[in-house]
Structure formats: C-alpha cells, structure tokens
C-alpha cells in the first residue's frame, strides 16, 4: 500500500479519535525546537528566546495540517529505498531535476488516442541529457509544468510542446503526471522552506520568520528519523507495525527528560544547504537496518503479552510498548535516539543561523509584526514563486 493511500485510509480515524494537542508524538518536535534556541549566537538568541513559546508550540503545525491538503504529507518523508539502494544515484539531489526525471508526459492526438511521450528520463522524439543544465526540456519543464505543481491537473499547450520537439505532432491536448512526489519530498522541502526563511529574514517579516522557523524545526526533526526515509515506514512490510511511534515517540517520552543531554554546542554556518539536508536524510537511512533488526530480535525474545501494555494518559487507556520491552530496545540502540535528537537540535539552530546570515544579518531587536507594503508583498510573492519552482537558491554568505 502506498504511503499516500495509507494516509487517506486512516485520516478519518486519526481526526476523530485523537485530538492534535494530545498526540504523544508531538513531544519530540517541541523539544527539538525549544533546545535549538540555545545553540544560537548572541545576535540571534535574544529574538528566539523572546519567542521561544511560539517556536515550541508551533513545532507541530505541519502535522496538524497533514490531512488538510494532499501536498503536506509528502513533505515529511522520502521513501528513498523505492528508487534503489544507497547512495541512490537514481535520485537527483536537485528538486527540478528529480521531478523532471520522474514526470510522464502524454499527448492526445486529433483522433483521441493517447501516446506516451516522456518518462523514465527518455523523450520519444528528441534526445538530450537530463543531467545537462542547458538541455531544452529543463527550461520547458520550468516554464510549463513546475508552475502547476499545486494544481490537480498538469496541462500543457500543444504549441509549447511542439516548440521543443524536433518533429512536431498533431495534438488536441497534452498532460503530465507526477510519478515522484507520492514517495516523499522531504530533503527538497527542507531546502524550499530554508529559502523561504531567508526571504522572511530579508523583509524582517516577524510573522513569517516565526512561522517558518517553527515549521523548519518539524521538517528537520523528521529528516533525523530513520523511518521517515523508507517505504517500510511503520514496519508494515516486516510485520513490525507500530515501530514508527515506538522509536520516534515512546522512547523519547520515557528517557529524554531522564537521560538525554540537549546542550549540543553552538550553531554553525551551513555552506551548502542542499548537501546538508541530503546528508541528514541519508545518515538517517543508514541507521534503518539497526532500527528494524534490533526491534525484531526483541520481539522474538519477549513473550507477546510482555510487548504491549495499557497505560492511562489524559484520562484514556492507551495501548503502548511495555516499559521493560521499551527499555530493552532503548539499550540495544546504544544511544541512537538521543544522538539523532541532538543532531536535529544542532542542525535546526544552524539552519536558523545560516538563513539569517544569508539575509544579510538583519537587526531583529524590537521587531514587531507589521504589514508589508504592496511593493514588498509583490517582491516577496515573486521570490516565493521562484522558490517553489526551484529557481531561488540561498546565496553564499559574504564576510
């Protein structure tokens, strides 16, 4: 079952049975956001400390809207193993290139017959390398398809297509289908939100700075969870259903306050955000085998009636992993959950710091929520468009 179908099937159950503010899984995201504030340098920490409650509470906003739009859920994960094996050379690290490679284009001719023009990196009527930034299809894709990313249907003008083809075709309609996004876009989304945060800092837009800072924390946290990088995201393919919440929620809730050290040092400048986000994601994926194999080994050792227990939380009886079973898993993981949370804390602080540097180190003292001028709104909207289409990149910090 695909991730998207799984989400749709269970969306109603989630919304009716669990209030968003009661979701245990929110613990880790809130803690990561809160502790990241203390990694910041003097020029930045004052702003974030004065807004620490907002940054903490709104860390879970992306999860709250997962079922409100079909475009949100895919931002939280990437089923990278769907595309091959590590280091996943078949997955371009650039968003435009990745979407372009795995988008199919079909033409409907004057008789109503449909033909497949493009797919799997091959165009039936013209030859070029997808790896070349100068190939004509990349420009065609950016101009004709990327602006439609959030539309239900991707339609292309026949004349625009024929301008690309060496041999024009007679057609009445052309349409494109995205074969990539359903398997997740997490690292690409991290770069997108990062560039949006740079823009918010640049315009000293306090409302957007806070919103994007909090939400960036959520996605950074997700990138540090091994089970956010696989089709087997909840152990459903290996008879380990429930392992996602076990690793991501149950263990931090039991041990974070007791034993984890979240003072991780100072945020540093990120020289290459794309590499940084991909490194975090792929490092998580390399831990996946341990996450699954250790839990399966413990399932084989523990009697079934000693694996899951009922606990009373918020006036409800919740079925969750028994503490002895959880303790055994935590010990066998040898500090993995703590390390990934610590890495997420430092990564998030570094993302905030780097975005602020890229924006020119704006003075955030006494910053108030303000209404932007029409000109600022227009320029910001244009920047957002370029970011959404993968054209806007964070510029290297000078000085």
mmCIF file of C-alpha atoms in Angstrom:
data_model
loop_
_atom_site.group_PDB
_atom_site.id
_atom_site.type_symbol
_atom_site.label_atom_id
_atom_site.label_comp_id
_atom_site.label_asym_id
_atom_site.label_seq_id
_atom_site.Cartn_x
_atom_site.Cartn_y
_atom_site.Cartn_z
ATOM 1 C CA UNK A 1 0.000 0.000 0.000
ATOM 2 C CA UNK A 2 1.422 3.400 -0.939
ATOM 3 C CA UNK A 3 2.151 5.993 1.738
ATOM 4 C CA UNK A 4 -0.454 8.361 0.285
ATOM 5 C CA UNK A 5 -3.199 5.703 0.300
ATOM 6 C CA UNK A 6 -2.307 4.705 3.856
ATOM 7 C CA UNK A 7 -2.650 8.331 4.970
ATOM 8 C CA UNK A 8 -6.022 8.726 3.270
ATOM 9 C CA UNK A 9 -7.426 5.498 4.749
ATOM 10 C CA UNK A 10 -6.523 6.420 8.293
ATOM 11 C CA UNK A 11 -7.075 10.174 8.160
ATOM 12 C CA UNK A 12 -10.662 9.958 9.400
ATOM 13 C CA UNK A 13 -9.745 7.675 12.279
ATOM 14 C CA UNK A 14 -6.917 9.956 13.338
ATOM 15 C CA UNK A 15 -9.044 13.076 13.257
ATOM 16 C CA UNK A 16 -11.970 11.604 15.195
ATOM 17 C CA UNK A 17 -10.080 9.609 17.818
ATOM 18 C CA UNK A 18 -7.058 11.744 18.656
ATOM 19 C CA UNK A 19 -7.077 15.448 19.319
ATOM 20 C CA UNK A 20 -3.976 17.037 17.762
ATOM 21 C CA UNK A 21 -2.838 18.544 21.056
ATOM 22 C CA UNK A 22 -2.979 15.099 22.698
ATOM 23 C CA UNK A 23 -0.696 13.370 20.199
ATOM 24 C CA UNK A 24 2.280 11.956 22.105
ATOM 25 C CA UNK A 25 4.452 12.217 19.051
ATOM 26 C CA UNK A 26 4.469 15.982 19.432
ATOM 27 C CA UNK A 27 6.862 15.712 22.389
ATOM 28 C CA UNK A 28 9.999 15.230 20.335
ATOM 29 C CA UNK A 29 9.278 18.012 17.858
ATOM 30 C CA UNK A 30 8.587 20.511 20.612
ATOM 31 C CA UNK A 31 11.738 19.562 22.488
ATOM 32 C CA UNK A 32 13.956 19.863 19.394
ATOM 33 C CA UNK A 33 12.604 23.328 18.576
ATOM 34 C CA UNK A 34 12.956 24.554 22.136
ATOM 35 C CA UNK A 35 16.515 23.365 22.642
ATOM 36 C CA UNK A 36 17.677 24.653 19.242
ATOM 37 C CA UNK A 37 17.157 28.191 20.526
ATOM 38 C CA UNK A 38 20.086 27.738 22.930
ATOM 39 C CA UNK A 39 22.508 26.960 20.098
ATOM 40 C CA UNK A 40 22.207 30.471 18.645
ATOM 41 C CA UNK A 41 24.806 33.258 18.860
ATOM 42 C CA UNK A 42 24.271 36.469 20.811
ATOM 43 C CA UNK A 43 22.919 38.479 17.877
ATOM 44 C CA UNK A 44 20.144 35.968 17.283
ATOM 45 C CA UNK A 45 19.319 34.256 20.554
ATOM 46 C CA UNK A 46 17.507 37.257 22.012
ATOM 47 C CA UNK A 47 14.868 37.199 19.280
ATOM 48 C CA UNK A 48 14.318 33.455 19.516
ATOM 49 C CA UNK A 49 14.294 33.345 23.332
ATOM 50 C CA UNK A 50 11.639 36.048 23.461
ATOM 51 C CA UNK A 51 9.521 33.911 21.143
ATOM 52 C CA UNK A 52 10.501 30.501 22.483
ATOM 53 C CA UNK A 53 6.961 29.528 23.482
ATOM 54 C CA UNK A 54 5.704 30.155 19.948
ATOM 55 C CA UNK A 55 8.638 28.269 18.431
ATOM 56 C CA UNK A 56 7.950 25.354 20.774
ATOM 57 C CA UNK A 57 4.182 25.095 20.436
ATOM 58 C CA UNK A 58 4.058 25.622 16.677
ATOM 59 C CA UNK A 59 6.645 22.917 16.032
ATOM 60 C CA UNK A 60 3.723 20.568 15.433
ATOM 61 C CA UNK A 61 1.763 22.712 12.972
ATOM 62 C CA UNK A 62 2.833 20.703 9.892
ATOM 63 C CA UNK A 63 1.444 17.527 11.466
ATOM 64 C CA UNK A 64 -1.836 19.260 12.285
ATOM 65 C CA UNK A 65 -2.427 20.088 8.634
ATOM 66 C CA UNK A 66 -1.299 16.746 7.165
ATOM 67 C CA UNK A 67 -4.878 15.864 6.278
ATOM 68 C CA UNK A 68 -5.959 19.333 5.194
ATOM 69 C CA UNK A 69 -4.051 19.246 1.902
ATOM 70 C CA UNK A 70 -2.669 16.401 -0.181
ATOM 71 C CA UNK A 71 0.573 18.340 -0.601
ATOM 72 C CA UNK A 72 1.538 18.347 3.084
ATOM 73 C CA UNK A 73 2.072 14.693 3.991
ATOM 74 C CA UNK A 74 4.749 14.116 1.331
ATOM 75 C CA UNK A 75 6.872 16.891 2.833
ATOM 76 C CA UNK A 76 7.519 14.799 5.950
ATOM 77 C CA UNK A 77 9.290 11.807 4.409
ATOM 78 C CA UNK A 78 11.069 10.353 1.422
ATOM 79 C CA UNK A 79 10.772 6.664 0.587
ATOM 80 C CA UNK A 80 14.274 6.788 -0.781
ATOM 81 C CA UNK A 81 14.598 2.999 -0.974
ATOM 82 C CA UNK A 82 11.805 2.943 -3.548
ATOM 83 C CA UNK A 83 14.335 4.318 -6.011
ATOM 84 C CA UNK A 84 17.157 1.842 -5.477
ATOM 85 C CA UNK A 85 19.950 1.319 -2.962
ATOM 86 C CA UNK A 86 22.353 3.593 -1.128
ATOM 87 C CA UNK A 87 23.657 6.089 -2.210
ATOM 88 C CA UNK A 88 20.597 6.298 -4.507
ATOM 89 C CA UNK A 89 22.285 7.678 -7.571
ATOM 90 C CA UNK A 90 18.997 7.476 -9.489
ATOM 91 C CA UNK A 91 17.559 10.259 -7.335
ATOM 92 C CA UNK A 92 18.756 13.723 -8.425
ATOM 93 C CA UNK A 93 19.555 15.959 -5.463
ATOM 94 C CA UNK A 94 18.048 18.971 -7.245
ATOM 95 C CA UNK A 95 14.247 19.319 -6.951
ATOM 96 C CA UNK A 96 13.612 20.357 -10.537
ATOM 97 C CA UNK A 97 15.791 17.546 -11.886
ATOM 98 C CA UNK A 98 14.117 14.939 -9.666
ATOM 99 C CA UNK A 99 10.594 15.938 -10.598
ATOM 100 C CA UNK A 100 11.544 16.289 -14.233
ATOM 101 C CA UNK A 101 13.094 12.810 -14.375
ATOM 102 C CA UNK A 102 10.023 11.096 -12.936
ATOM 103 C CA UNK A 103 7.216 13.013 -14.631
ATOM 104 C CA UNK A 104 5.402 11.349 -17.531
ATOM 105 C CA UNK A 105 4.012 13.378 -20.433
ATOM 106 C CA UNK A 106 1.181 12.175 -22.646
ATOM 107 C CA UNK A 107 -0.329 13.621 -25.803
ATOM 108 C CA UNK A 108 -3.887 13.159 -27.065
ATOM 109 C CA UNK A 109 -3.995 13.292 -30.860
ATOM 110 C CA UNK A 110 -6.804 14.577 -33.069
ATOM 111 C CA UNK A 111 -8.408 11.126 -33.083
ATOM 112 C CA UNK A 112 -8.495 10.997 -29.284
ATOM 113 C CA UNK A 113 -5.709 8.436 -28.995
ATOM 114 C CA UNK A 114 -3.186 8.874 -26.186
ATOM 115 C CA UNK A 115 0.541 8.365 -26.630
ATOM 116 C CA UNK A 116 3.335 8.353 -24.050
ATOM 117 C CA UNK A 117 5.893 10.991 -24.990
ATOM 118 C CA UNK A 118 8.180 11.171 -21.982
ATOM 119 C CA UNK A 119 9.057 9.017 -18.994
ATOM 120 C CA UNK A 120 11.968 7.495 -17.077
ATOM 121 C CA UNK A 121 14.321 10.164 -18.351
ATOM 122 C CA UNK A 122 13.597 9.467 -22.009
ATOM 123 C CA UNK A 123 11.772 11.608 -24.572
ATOM 124 C CA UNK A 124 10.417 9.698 -27.534
ATOM 125 C CA UNK A 125 11.002 12.460 -30.096
ATOM 126 C CA UNK A 126 14.134 14.317 -29.013
ATOM 127 C CA UNK A 127 17.437 13.302 -27.433
ATOM 128 C CA UNK A 128 19.318 15.193 -24.753
ATOM 129 C CA UNK A 129 20.927 14.586 -21.401
ATOM 130 C CA UNK A 130 18.789 15.225 -18.345
ATOM 131 C CA UNK A 131 21.996 15.923 -16.439
ATOM 132 C CA UNK A 132 22.776 18.965 -18.562
ATOM 133 C CA UNK A 133 21.545 22.296 -17.246
ATOM 134 C CA UNK A 134 21.378 23.501 -20.847
ATOM 135 C CA UNK A 135 19.014 20.823 -22.106
ATOM 136 C CA UNK A 136 15.869 22.303 -23.671
ATOM 137 C CA UNK A 137 13.499 20.110 -21.697
ATOM 138 C CA UNK A 138 14.597 21.597 -18.367
ATOM 139 C CA UNK A 139 13.610 25.101 -19.467
ATOM 140 C CA UNK A 140 10.369 23.740 -20.943
ATOM 141 C CA UNK A 141 9.632 21.942 -17.649
ATOM 142 C CA UNK A 142 10.294 25.023 -15.526
ATOM 143 C CA UNK A 143 8.120 27.234 -17.681
ATOM 144 C CA UNK A 144 5.225 24.902 -18.426
ATOM 145 C CA UNK A 145 4.959 22.315 -15.663
ATOM 146 C CA UNK A 146 6.525 23.475 -12.400
ATOM 147 C CA UNK A 147 4.133 26.451 -12.041
ATOM 148 C CA UNK A 148 1.293 23.909 -11.979
ATOM 149 C CA UNK A 149 2.762 21.786 -9.187
ATOM 150 C CA UNK A 150 -0.089 22.502 -6.748
ATOM 151 C CA UNK A 151 -2.803 22.108 -9.371
ATOM 152 C CA UNK A 152 -4.934 18.961 -9.587
ATOM 153 C CA UNK A 153 -4.113 18.536 -13.278
ATOM 154 C CA UNK A 154 -0.994 19.471 -15.224
ATOM 155 C CA UNK A 155 -1.980 20.670 -18.684
ATOM 156 C CA UNK A 156 0.438 21.719 -21.412
ATOM 157 C CA UNK A 157 -0.215 23.740 -24.533
ATOM 158 C CA UNK A 158 0.397 21.739 -27.733
ATOM 159 C CA UNK A 159 2.252 24.638 -29.344
ATOM 160 C CA UNK A 160 4.631 24.853 -26.376
ATOM 161 C CA UNK A 161 5.389 21.164 -26.650
ATOM 162 C CA UNK A 162 5.919 21.300 -30.408
ATOM 163 C CA UNK A 163 8.394 24.136 -29.969
ATOM 164 C CA UNK A 164 10.518 21.619 -28.044
ATOM 165 C CA UNK A 165 10.160 18.621 -30.340
ATOM 166 C CA UNK A 166 12.313 18.017 -33.392
ATOM 167 C CA UNK A 167 9.278 16.512 -35.157
ATOM 168 C CA UNK A 168 6.041 18.362 -34.278
ATOM 169 C CA UNK A 169 2.892 16.346 -33.582
ATOM 170 C CA UNK A 170 -0.781 16.987 -34.192
ATOM 171 C CA UNK A 171 -2.475 17.030 -30.834
ATOM 172 C CA UNK A 172 -5.536 18.374 -29.109
ATOM 173 C CA UNK A 173 -4.217 18.060 -25.548
ATOM 174 C CA UNK A 174 -1.036 17.342 -23.611
ATOM 175 C CA UNK A 175 -0.902 16.440 -19.928
ATOM 176 C CA UNK A 176 1.748 15.456 -17.383
ATOM 177 C CA UNK A 177 1.611 13.110 -14.390
ATOM 178 C CA UNK A 178 3.919 13.339 -11.382
ATOM 179 C CA UNK A 179 5.301 9.877 -10.517
ATOM 180 C CA UNK A 180 7.740 11.157 -7.917
ATOM 181 C CA UNK A 181 6.059 13.114 -5.126
ATOM 182 C CA UNK A 182 3.939 10.300 -3.708
ATOM 183 C CA UNK A 183 7.161 8.704 -2.428
ATOM 184 C CA UNK A 184 8.044 11.828 -0.460
ATOM 185 C CA UNK A 185 9.979 15.047 -0.997
ATOM 186 C CA UNK A 186 11.462 15.720 2.461
ATOM 187 C CA UNK A 187 15.020 16.903 1.556
ATOM 188 C CA UNK A 188 13.704 19.070 -1.286
ATOM 189 C CA UNK A 189 11.115 20.586 1.029
ATOM 190 C CA UNK A 190 13.809 21.384 3.585
ATOM 191 C CA UNK A 191 15.654 23.488 1.017
ATOM 192 C CA UNK A 192 12.402 25.146 -0.063
ATOM 193 C CA UNK A 193 11.468 26.199 3.487
ATOM 194 C CA UNK A 194 15.059 27.279 4.151
ATOM 195 C CA UNK A 195 14.922 29.668 1.183
ATOM 196 C CA UNK A 196 11.553 30.959 2.321
ATOM 197 C CA UNK A 197 13.060 31.672 5.743
ATOM 198 C CA UNK A 198 15.879 33.651 4.124
ATOM 199 C CA UNK A 199 13.247 35.742 2.361
ATOM 200 C CA UNK A 200 11.319 36.305 5.597
ATOM 201 C CA UNK A 201 14.501 37.482 7.362
ATOM 202 C CA UNK A 202 15.327 39.733 4.434
ATOM 203 C CA UNK A 203 11.993 41.543 4.771
ATOM 204 C CA UNK A 204 12.077 41.415 8.581
ATOM 205 C CA UNK A 205 8.648 39.801 8.400
ATOM 206 C CA UNK A 206 8.283 38.668 12.009
ATOM 207 C CA UNK A 207 5.133 36.642 11.436
ATOM 208 C CA UNK A 208 6.757 34.630 8.645
ATOM 209 C CA UNK A 209 10.099 34.299 10.469
ATOM 210 C CA UNK A 210 8.389 32.697 13.448
ATOM 211 C CA UNK A 211 6.093 30.505 11.380
ATOM 212 C CA UNK A 212 8.859 29.231 9.114
ATOM 213 C CA UNK A 213 11.355 28.814 11.958
ATOM 214 C CA UNK A 214 8.903 26.637 13.873
ATOM 215 C CA UNK A 215 7.905 24.589 10.840
ATOM 216 C CA UNK A 216 11.500 24.207 9.706
ATOM 217 C CA UNK A 217 12.132 22.552 13.056
ATOM 218 C CA UNK A 218 9.454 19.999 12.364
ATOM 219 C CA UNK A 219 10.871 19.002 8.984
ATOM 220 C CA UNK A 220 14.453 18.949 10.302
ATOM 221 C CA UNK A 221 13.271 16.638 13.071
ATOM 222 C CA UNK A 222 11.602 14.351 10.532
ATOM 223 C CA UNK A 223 14.801 14.162 8.480
ATOM 224 C CA UNK A 224 16.607 12.753 11.519
ATOM 225 C CA UNK A 225 14.199 9.822 11.922
ATOM 226 C CA UNK A 226 15.293 6.684 10.009
ATOM 227 C CA UNK A 227 11.697 5.551 9.475
ATOM 228 C CA UNK A 228 10.971 8.759 7.545
ATOM 229 C CA UNK A 229 13.303 7.524 4.797
ATOM 230 C CA UNK A 230 11.738 4.203 3.808
ATOM 231 C CA UNK A 231 8.684 2.585 2.259
ATOM 232 C CA UNK A 232 8.628 0.377 5.357
ATOM 233 C CA UNK A 233 7.897 3.481 7.403
ATOM 234 C CA UNK A 234 5.801 1.753 10.078
ATOM 235 C CA UNK A 235 7.188 -1.752 9.836
ATOM 236 C CA UNK A 236 4.165 -2.809 7.786
ATOM 237 C CA UNK A 237 6.368 -4.700 5.331
ATOM 238 C CA UNK A 238 8.187 -6.720 8.013
ATOM 239 C CA UNK A 239 5.353 -7.458 10.471
ATOM 240 C CA UNK A 240 6.562 -4.712 12.829
ATOM 241 C CA UNK A 241 3.564 -2.397 12.706
ATOM 242 C CA UNK A 242 3.873 0.333 15.335
ATOM 243 C CA UNK A 243 7.651 0.633 15.270
ATOM 244 C CA UNK A 244 7.453 4.218 13.990
ATOM 245 C CA UNK A 245 5.804 5.589 17.134
ATOM 246 C CA UNK A 246 7.918 3.216 19.242
ATOM 247 C CA UNK A 247 11.214 4.740 18.038
ATOM 248 C CA UNK A 248 10.082 8.317 17.475
ATOM 249 C CA UNK A 249 7.690 8.866 20.382
ATOM 250 C CA UNK A 250 7.715 6.193 23.063
ATOM 251 C CA UNK A 251 11.466 6.134 23.666
ATOM 252 C CA UNK A 252 11.955 9.936 23.875
ATOM 253 C CA UNK A 253 8.965 10.265 26.182
ATOM 254 C CA UNK A 254 10.398 7.643 28.530
ATOM 255 C CA UNK A 255 14.047 8.712 28.519
ATOM 256 C CA UNK A 256 14.598 12.219 27.148
ATOM 257 C CA UNK A 257 13.950 14.050 30.409
ATOM 258 C CA UNK A 258 15.816 11.473 32.450
ATOM 259 C CA UNK A 259 18.994 10.892 30.472
ATOM 260 C CA UNK A 260 19.296 12.918 27.241
ATOM 261 C CA UNK A 261 21.704 15.835 27.033
ATOM 262 C CA UNK A 262 20.388 18.501 24.663
ATOM 263 C CA UNK A 263 23.140 21.072 25.138
ATOM 264 C CA UNK A 264 24.885 20.419 21.850
ATOM 265 C CA UNK A 265 27.128 23.418 21.325
ATOM 266 C CA UNK A 266 26.816 26.402 19.013
ATOM 267 C CA UNK A 267 25.119 26.649 15.658
ATOM 268 C CA UNK A 268 27.436 26.951 12.664
ATOM 269 C CA UNK A 269 27.087 28.346 9.166
ATOM 270 C CA UNK A 270 25.882 25.856 6.540
ATOM 271 C CA UNK A 271 27.994 26.308 3.440
ATOM 272 C CA UNK A 272 25.906 24.051 1.161
ATOM 273 C CA UNK A 273 22.273 23.625 2.347
ATOM 274 C CA UNK A 274 21.463 21.039 -0.329
ATOM 275 C CA UNK A 275 24.304 18.762 0.773
ATOM 276 C CA UNK A 276 23.455 19.424 4.417
ATOM 277 C CA UNK A 277 19.819 18.339 4.088
ATOM 278 C CA UNK A 278 20.671 15.301 1.997
ATOM 279 C CA UNK A 279 23.396 14.248 4.414
ATOM 280 C CA UNK A 280 20.932 14.371 7.327
ATOM 281 C CA UNK A 281 18.416 12.310 5.372
ATOM 282 C CA UNK A 282 20.854 9.682 4.130
ATOM 283 C CA UNK A 283 22.514 9.362 7.547
ATOM 284 C CA UNK A 284 19.087 8.547 8.946
ATOM 285 C CA UNK A 285 18.535 5.947 6.266
ATOM 286 C CA UNK A 286 21.824 4.206 7.019
ATOM 287 C CA UNK A 287 20.514 3.573 10.553
ATOM 288 C CA UNK A 288 17.348 1.903 9.298
ATOM 289 C CA UNK A 289 18.581 -1.690 9.378
ATOM 290 C CA UNK A 290 19.525 -1.378 13.039
ATOM 291 C CA UNK A 291 16.162 0.197 13.906
ATOM 292 C CA UNK A 292 14.275 -2.712 12.339
ATOM 293 C CA UNK A 293 16.537 -5.675 13.090
ATOM 294 C CA UNK A 294 17.017 -4.894 16.783
ATOM 295 C CA UNK A 295 13.295 -4.447 17.345
ATOM 296 C CA UNK A 296 12.524 -7.699 15.503
ATOM 297 C CA UNK A 297 15.103 -9.573 17.549
ATOM 298 C CA UNK A 298 13.495 -8.312 20.769
ATOM 299 C CA UNK A 299 10.037 -9.296 19.512
ATOM 300 C CA UNK A 300 11.368 -12.810 19.113
ATOM 301 C CA UNK A 301 12.789 -12.791 22.653
ATOM 302 C CA UNK A 302 9.892 -11.196 24.566
ATOM 303 C CA UNK A 303 6.595 -13.069 25.056
ATOM 304 C CA UNK A 304 3.821 -11.329 23.110
ATOM 305 C CA UNK A 305 1.922 -10.409 26.291
ATOM 306 C CA UNK A 306 5.009 -8.547 27.567
ATOM 307 C CA UNK A 307 5.434 -6.355 24.494
ATOM 308 C CA UNK A 308 2.295 -4.195 24.572
ATOM 309 C CA UNK A 309 0.642 -2.814 27.711
ATOM 310 C CA UNK A 310 -2.102 -0.353 28.595
ATOM 311 C CA UNK A 311 -1.323 2.924 30.334
ATOM 312 C CA UNK A 312 -3.647 5.689 31.439
ATOM 313 C CA UNK A 313 -2.816 9.014 29.818
ATOM 314 C CA UNK A 314 -5.050 12.074 29.668
ATOM 315 C CA UNK A 315 -7.965 10.093 31.125
ATOM 316 C CA UNK A 316 -7.663 7.442 28.414
ATOM 317 C CA UNK A 317 -6.261 3.951 28.331
ATOM 318 C CA UNK A 318 -3.531 3.886 25.686
ATOM 319 C CA UNK A 319 -2.002 0.717 24.277
ATOM 320 C CA UNK A 320 1.750 1.185 24.014
ATOM 321 C CA UNK A 321 5.007 -0.714 24.418
ATOM 322 C CA UNK A 322 5.588 -2.105 27.913
ATOM 323 C CA UNK A 323 8.378 -0.318 29.764
ATOM 324 C CA UNK A 324 10.663 -3.392 30.091
ATOM 325 C CA UNK A 325 10.326 -4.019 26.347
ATOM 326 C CA UNK A 326 10.969 -0.344 25.593
ATOM 327 C CA UNK A 327 13.949 -0.265 27.945
ATOM 328 C CA UNK A 328 15.497 -3.272 26.222
ATOM 329 C CA UNK A 329 15.057 -1.637 22.820
ATOM 330 C CA UNK A 330 16.483 1.650 24.046
ATOM 331 C CA UNK A 331 19.554 -0.063 25.482
ATOM 332 C CA UNK A 332 20.175 -2.147 22.356
ATOM 333 C CA UNK A 333 20.026 1.019 20.200
ATOM 334 C CA UNK A 334 23.021 2.316 22.211
ATOM 335 C CA UNK A 335 22.010 5.970 22.312
ATOM 336 C CA UNK A 336 20.782 6.219 18.710
ATOM 337 C CA UNK A 337 17.582 8.129 19.517
ATOM 338 C CA UNK A 338 19.424 10.634 21.699
ATOM 339 C CA UNK A 339 22.097 11.170 19.029
ATOM 340 C CA UNK A 340 19.523 11.799 16.303
ATOM 341 C CA UNK A 341 17.649 14.263 18.521
ATOM 342 C CA UNK A 342 20.885 16.036 19.424
ATOM 343 C CA UNK A 343 21.874 16.186 15.764
ATOM 344 C CA UNK A 344 18.439 17.609 14.929
ATOM 345 C CA UNK A 345 18.780 20.300 17.599
ATOM 346 C CA UNK A 346 22.156 21.447 16.285
ATOM 347 C CA UNK A 347 21.023 21.197 12.664
ATOM 348 C CA UNK A 348 17.964 23.353 13.322
ATOM 349 C CA UNK A 349 19.950 26.028 15.132
ATOM 350 C CA UNK A 350 22.433 26.059 12.249
ATOM 351 C CA UNK A 351 19.610 26.394 9.715
ATOM 352 C CA UNK A 352 18.138 29.407 11.524
ATOM 353 C CA UNK A 353 21.574 30.987 11.894
ATOM 354 C CA UNK A 354 22.558 30.393 8.267
ATOM 355 C CA UNK A 355 19.275 31.757 6.908
ATOM 356 C CA UNK A 356 19.771 34.897 8.975
ATOM 357 C CA UNK A 357 23.323 35.291 7.651
ATOM 358 C CA UNK A 358 22.162 34.771 4.056
ATOM 359 C CA UNK A 359 19.578 37.503 4.540
ATOM 360 C CA UNK A 360 22.288 39.996 5.486
ATOM 361 C CA UNK A 361 22.152 39.677 9.299
ATOM 362 C CA UNK A 362 19.107 41.931 9.785
ATOM 363 C CA UNK A 363 18.685 43.583 13.165
ATOM 364 C CA UNK A 364 15.847 41.725 14.919
ATOM 365 C CA UNK A 365 15.772 43.812 18.091
ATOM 366 C CA UNK A 366 12.314 45.165 18.901
ATOM 367 C CA UNK A 367 10.995 43.568 15.731
ATOM 368 C CA UNK A 368 7.226 43.830 15.540
ATOM 369 C CA UNK A 369 4.658 42.156 13.358
ATOM 370 C CA UNK A 370 3.964 44.628 10.591
ATOM 371 C CA UNK A 371 2.053 44.839 7.386
ATOM 372 C CA UNK A 372 4.341 44.775 4.376
ATOM 373 C CA UNK A 373 3.965 47.425 1.691
ATOM 374 C CA UNK A 374 2.400 46.442 -1.625
ATOM 375 C CA UNK A 375 5.806 46.581 -3.251
ATOM 376 C CA UNK A 376 7.339 44.331 -0.577
ATOM 377 C CA UNK A 377 4.437 41.900 -0.893
ATOM 378 C CA UNK A 378 4.835 41.830 -4.668
ATOM 379 C CA UNK A 379 8.586 41.190 -4.475
ATOM 380 C CA UNK A 380 8.113 38.581 -1.740
ATOM 381 C CA UNK A 381 5.457 36.823 -3.819
ATOM 382 C CA UNK A 382 7.840 36.706 -6.777
ATOM 383 C CA UNK A 383 10.595 35.274 -4.560
ATOM 384 C CA UNK A 384 8.143 32.649 -3.277
ATOM 385 C CA UNK A 385 7.270 31.699 -6.857
ATOM 386 C CA UNK A 386 10.940 31.221 -7.713
ATOM 387 C CA UNK A 387 11.500 29.173 -4.574
ATOM 388 C CA UNK A 388 8.517 26.930 -5.319
ATOM 389 C CA UNK A 389 9.857 26.345 -8.814
ATOM 390 C CA UNK A 390 13.339 25.555 -7.567
ATOM 391 C CA UNK A 391 14.933 28.615 -9.132
ATOM 392 C CA UNK A 392 15.795 30.529 -5.971
ATOM 393 C CA UNK A 393 18.815 29.274 -4.058
ATOM 394 C CA UNK A 394 20.349 30.588 -0.886
ATOM 395 C CA UNK A 395 23.252 32.817 -1.824
ATOM 396 C CA UNK A 396 26.670 32.324 -0.316
ATOM 397 C CA UNK A 397 27.230 34.487 2.721
ATOM 398 C CA UNK A 398 29.951 37.037 2.217
ATOM 399 C CA UNK A 399 32.026 38.148 5.135
#
